[in-house]
Short mmCIF file of C-alpha atoms in Angstrom, two decimals:
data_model
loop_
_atom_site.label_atom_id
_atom_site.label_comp_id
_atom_site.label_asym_id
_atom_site.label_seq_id
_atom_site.Cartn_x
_atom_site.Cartn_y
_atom_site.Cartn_z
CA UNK A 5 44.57 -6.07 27.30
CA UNK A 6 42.02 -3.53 29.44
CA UNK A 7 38.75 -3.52 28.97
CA UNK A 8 37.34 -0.58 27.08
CA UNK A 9 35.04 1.83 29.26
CA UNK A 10 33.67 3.29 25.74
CA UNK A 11 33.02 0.82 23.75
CA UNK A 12 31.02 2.04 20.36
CA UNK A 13 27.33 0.79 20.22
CA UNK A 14 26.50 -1.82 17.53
CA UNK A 15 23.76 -1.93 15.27
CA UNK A 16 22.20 -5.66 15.04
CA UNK A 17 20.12 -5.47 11.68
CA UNK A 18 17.80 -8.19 12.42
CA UNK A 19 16.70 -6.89 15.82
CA UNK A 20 16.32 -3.30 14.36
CA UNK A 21 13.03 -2.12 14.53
CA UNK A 22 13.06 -0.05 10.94
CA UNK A 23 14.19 -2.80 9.44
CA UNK A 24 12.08 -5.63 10.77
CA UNK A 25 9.05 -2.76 9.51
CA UNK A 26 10.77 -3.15 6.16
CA UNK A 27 11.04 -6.41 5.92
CA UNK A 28 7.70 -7.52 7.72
CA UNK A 29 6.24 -4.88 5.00
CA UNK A 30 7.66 -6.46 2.13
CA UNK A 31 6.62 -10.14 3.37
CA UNK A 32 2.89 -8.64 4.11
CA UNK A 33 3.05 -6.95 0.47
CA UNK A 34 4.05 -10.36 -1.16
CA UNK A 35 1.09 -12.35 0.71
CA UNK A 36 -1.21 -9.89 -0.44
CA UNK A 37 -0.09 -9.82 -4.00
CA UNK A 38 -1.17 -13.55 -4.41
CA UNK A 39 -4.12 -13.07 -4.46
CA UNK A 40 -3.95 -9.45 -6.98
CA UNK A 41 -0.89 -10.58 -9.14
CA UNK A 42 -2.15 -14.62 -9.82
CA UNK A 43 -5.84 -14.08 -10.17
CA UNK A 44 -6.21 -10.15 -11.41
CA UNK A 45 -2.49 -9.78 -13.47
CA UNK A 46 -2.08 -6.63 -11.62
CA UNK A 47 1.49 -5.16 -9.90
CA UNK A 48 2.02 -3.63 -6.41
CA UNK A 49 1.88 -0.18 -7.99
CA UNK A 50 -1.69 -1.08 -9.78
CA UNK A 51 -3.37 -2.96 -6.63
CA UNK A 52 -2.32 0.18 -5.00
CA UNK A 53 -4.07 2.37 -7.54
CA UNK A 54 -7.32 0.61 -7.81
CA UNK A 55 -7.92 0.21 -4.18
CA UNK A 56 -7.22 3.82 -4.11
CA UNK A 57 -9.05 5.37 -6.83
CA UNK A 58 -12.22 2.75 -5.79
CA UNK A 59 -12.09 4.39 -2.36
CA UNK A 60 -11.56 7.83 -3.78
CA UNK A 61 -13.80 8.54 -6.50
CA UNK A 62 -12.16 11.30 -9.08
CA UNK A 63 -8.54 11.14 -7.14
CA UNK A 64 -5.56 12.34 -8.97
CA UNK A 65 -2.32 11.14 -9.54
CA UNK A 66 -0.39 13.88 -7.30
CA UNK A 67 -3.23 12.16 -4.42
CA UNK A 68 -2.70 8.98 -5.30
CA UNK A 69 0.99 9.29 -5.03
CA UNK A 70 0.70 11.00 -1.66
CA UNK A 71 -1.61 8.76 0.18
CA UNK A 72 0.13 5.24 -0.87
CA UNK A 73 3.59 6.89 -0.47
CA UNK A 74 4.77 6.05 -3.87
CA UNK A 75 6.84 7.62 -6.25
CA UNK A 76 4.83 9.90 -9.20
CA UNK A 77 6.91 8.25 -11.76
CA UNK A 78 5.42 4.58 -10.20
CA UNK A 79 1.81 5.80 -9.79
CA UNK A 80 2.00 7.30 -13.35
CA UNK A 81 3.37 4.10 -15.21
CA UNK A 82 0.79 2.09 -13.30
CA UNK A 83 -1.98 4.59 -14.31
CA UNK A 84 -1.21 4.26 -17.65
CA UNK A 85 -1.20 0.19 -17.92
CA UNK A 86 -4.30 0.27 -16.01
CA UNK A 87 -5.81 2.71 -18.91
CA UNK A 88 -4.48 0.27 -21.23
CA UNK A 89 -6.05 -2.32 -19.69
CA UNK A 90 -9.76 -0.35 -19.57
CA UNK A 91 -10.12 -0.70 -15.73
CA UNK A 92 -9.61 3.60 -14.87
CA UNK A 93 -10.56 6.46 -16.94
CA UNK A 94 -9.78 10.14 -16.78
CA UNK A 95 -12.00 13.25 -17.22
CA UNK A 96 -10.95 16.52 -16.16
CA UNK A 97 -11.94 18.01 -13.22
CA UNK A 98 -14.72 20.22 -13.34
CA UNK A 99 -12.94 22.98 -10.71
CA UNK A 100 -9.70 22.73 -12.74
CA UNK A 101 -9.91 21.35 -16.51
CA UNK A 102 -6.26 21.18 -16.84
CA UNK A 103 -6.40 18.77 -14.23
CA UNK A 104 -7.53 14.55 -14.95
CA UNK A 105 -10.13 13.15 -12.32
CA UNK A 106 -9.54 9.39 -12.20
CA UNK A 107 -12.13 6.68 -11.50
CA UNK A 108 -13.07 2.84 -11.68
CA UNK A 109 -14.58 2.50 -15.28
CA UNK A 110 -17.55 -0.41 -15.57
CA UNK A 111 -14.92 -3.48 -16.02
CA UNK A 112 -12.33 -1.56 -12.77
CA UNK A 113 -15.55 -1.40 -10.61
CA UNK A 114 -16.62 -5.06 -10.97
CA UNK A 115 -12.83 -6.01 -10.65
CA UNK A 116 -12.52 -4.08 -8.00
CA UNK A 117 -16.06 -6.11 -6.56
CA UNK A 118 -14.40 -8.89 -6.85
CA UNK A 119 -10.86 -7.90 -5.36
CA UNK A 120 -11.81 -6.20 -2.13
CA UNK A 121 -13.45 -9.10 -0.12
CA UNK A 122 -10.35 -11.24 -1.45
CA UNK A 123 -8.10 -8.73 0.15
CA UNK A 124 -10.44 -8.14 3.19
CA UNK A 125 -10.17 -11.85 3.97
CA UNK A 126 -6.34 -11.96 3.52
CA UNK A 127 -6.13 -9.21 5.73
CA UNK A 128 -7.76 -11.41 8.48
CA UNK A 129 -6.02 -14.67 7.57
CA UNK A 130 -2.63 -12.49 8.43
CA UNK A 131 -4.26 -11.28 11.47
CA UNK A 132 -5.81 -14.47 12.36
CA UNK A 133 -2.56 -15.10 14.29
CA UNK A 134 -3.25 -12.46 17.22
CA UNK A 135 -5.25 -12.87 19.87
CA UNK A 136 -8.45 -9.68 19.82
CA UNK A 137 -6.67 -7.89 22.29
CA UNK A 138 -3.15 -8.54 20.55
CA UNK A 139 -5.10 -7.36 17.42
CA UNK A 140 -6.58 -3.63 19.44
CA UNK A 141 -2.80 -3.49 20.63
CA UNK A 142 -1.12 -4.02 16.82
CA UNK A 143 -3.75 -1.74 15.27
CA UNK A 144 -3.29 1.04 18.12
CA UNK A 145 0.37 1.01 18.26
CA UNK A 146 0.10 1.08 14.19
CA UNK A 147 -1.97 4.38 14.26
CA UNK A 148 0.42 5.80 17.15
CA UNK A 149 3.65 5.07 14.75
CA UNK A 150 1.90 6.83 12.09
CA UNK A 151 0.83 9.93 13.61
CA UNK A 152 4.30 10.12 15.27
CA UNK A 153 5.61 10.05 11.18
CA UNK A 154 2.60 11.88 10.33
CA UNK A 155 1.38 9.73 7.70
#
């Protein structure tokens, strides 16, 4: 039988650079959520949230939603169980009062206290496995990725 001079290219999944984003992602997302899940009983979509709204004092939803990249109908069911649970409030904006500021109440900011240096010291556990100049050369070709997909 001849040899084909086209042969079609092939697509090998666990050398493909989207998906070993997705996966490493997911894997980096499920280290991280030991620490918010087991000791705080919050979900992805309510770390995501808090860390947000604590960075971002009176944020709103449609902000929240763009800057974490996840889906209004998410950030609005964890919005609401995080009302529920007393740790965000709402108050409307005072350029736009059909519009709901949210921010940390009292109980969310000393959660919040007690989360970030947790998650700050995760972050450089999972890190801890680069070299510094591995580390510059992650974080730099990070940023350059995200520009390119103008995040």
């Amino acid at each position: 039988m001849p040899a084909r001079s086209h042969e079609r290219p092939t697509l090998k999944l666990p050398q493909f650079v989207p998906f070993r984003l997705n996966r490493l992602a997911g894997a980096v997302s499920g280290y991280l959520a030991l620490i918010y899940r087991d000791r705080f009983s919050l979900e992805v979509p309510e770390w995501r949230v808090m860390a947000t709204v604590g960075q971002e004092r009176g944020c709103t939803a449609q902000f929240i939603a763009a800057s974490t990249r996840m889906h209004k109908t998410r950030v609005s069911r964890a919005i609401a169980q995080l009302l529920r649970r007393g740790l965000i409030e709402r108050a409307a904006s005072e350029l736009d009062r059909r519009e709901m500021q949210l921010r940390l109440s009292a109980a969310g900011r000393r959660l919040y206290a007690q989360l970030v240096p947790l998650a700050l010291s995760r972050e450089q556990e999972l890190l801890s496995c680069l070299s510094s100049a591995e580390r510059r050369a992650f974080l730099d070709a990070l940023a350059r990725l995200e520009a390119l997909l103008q995040l």
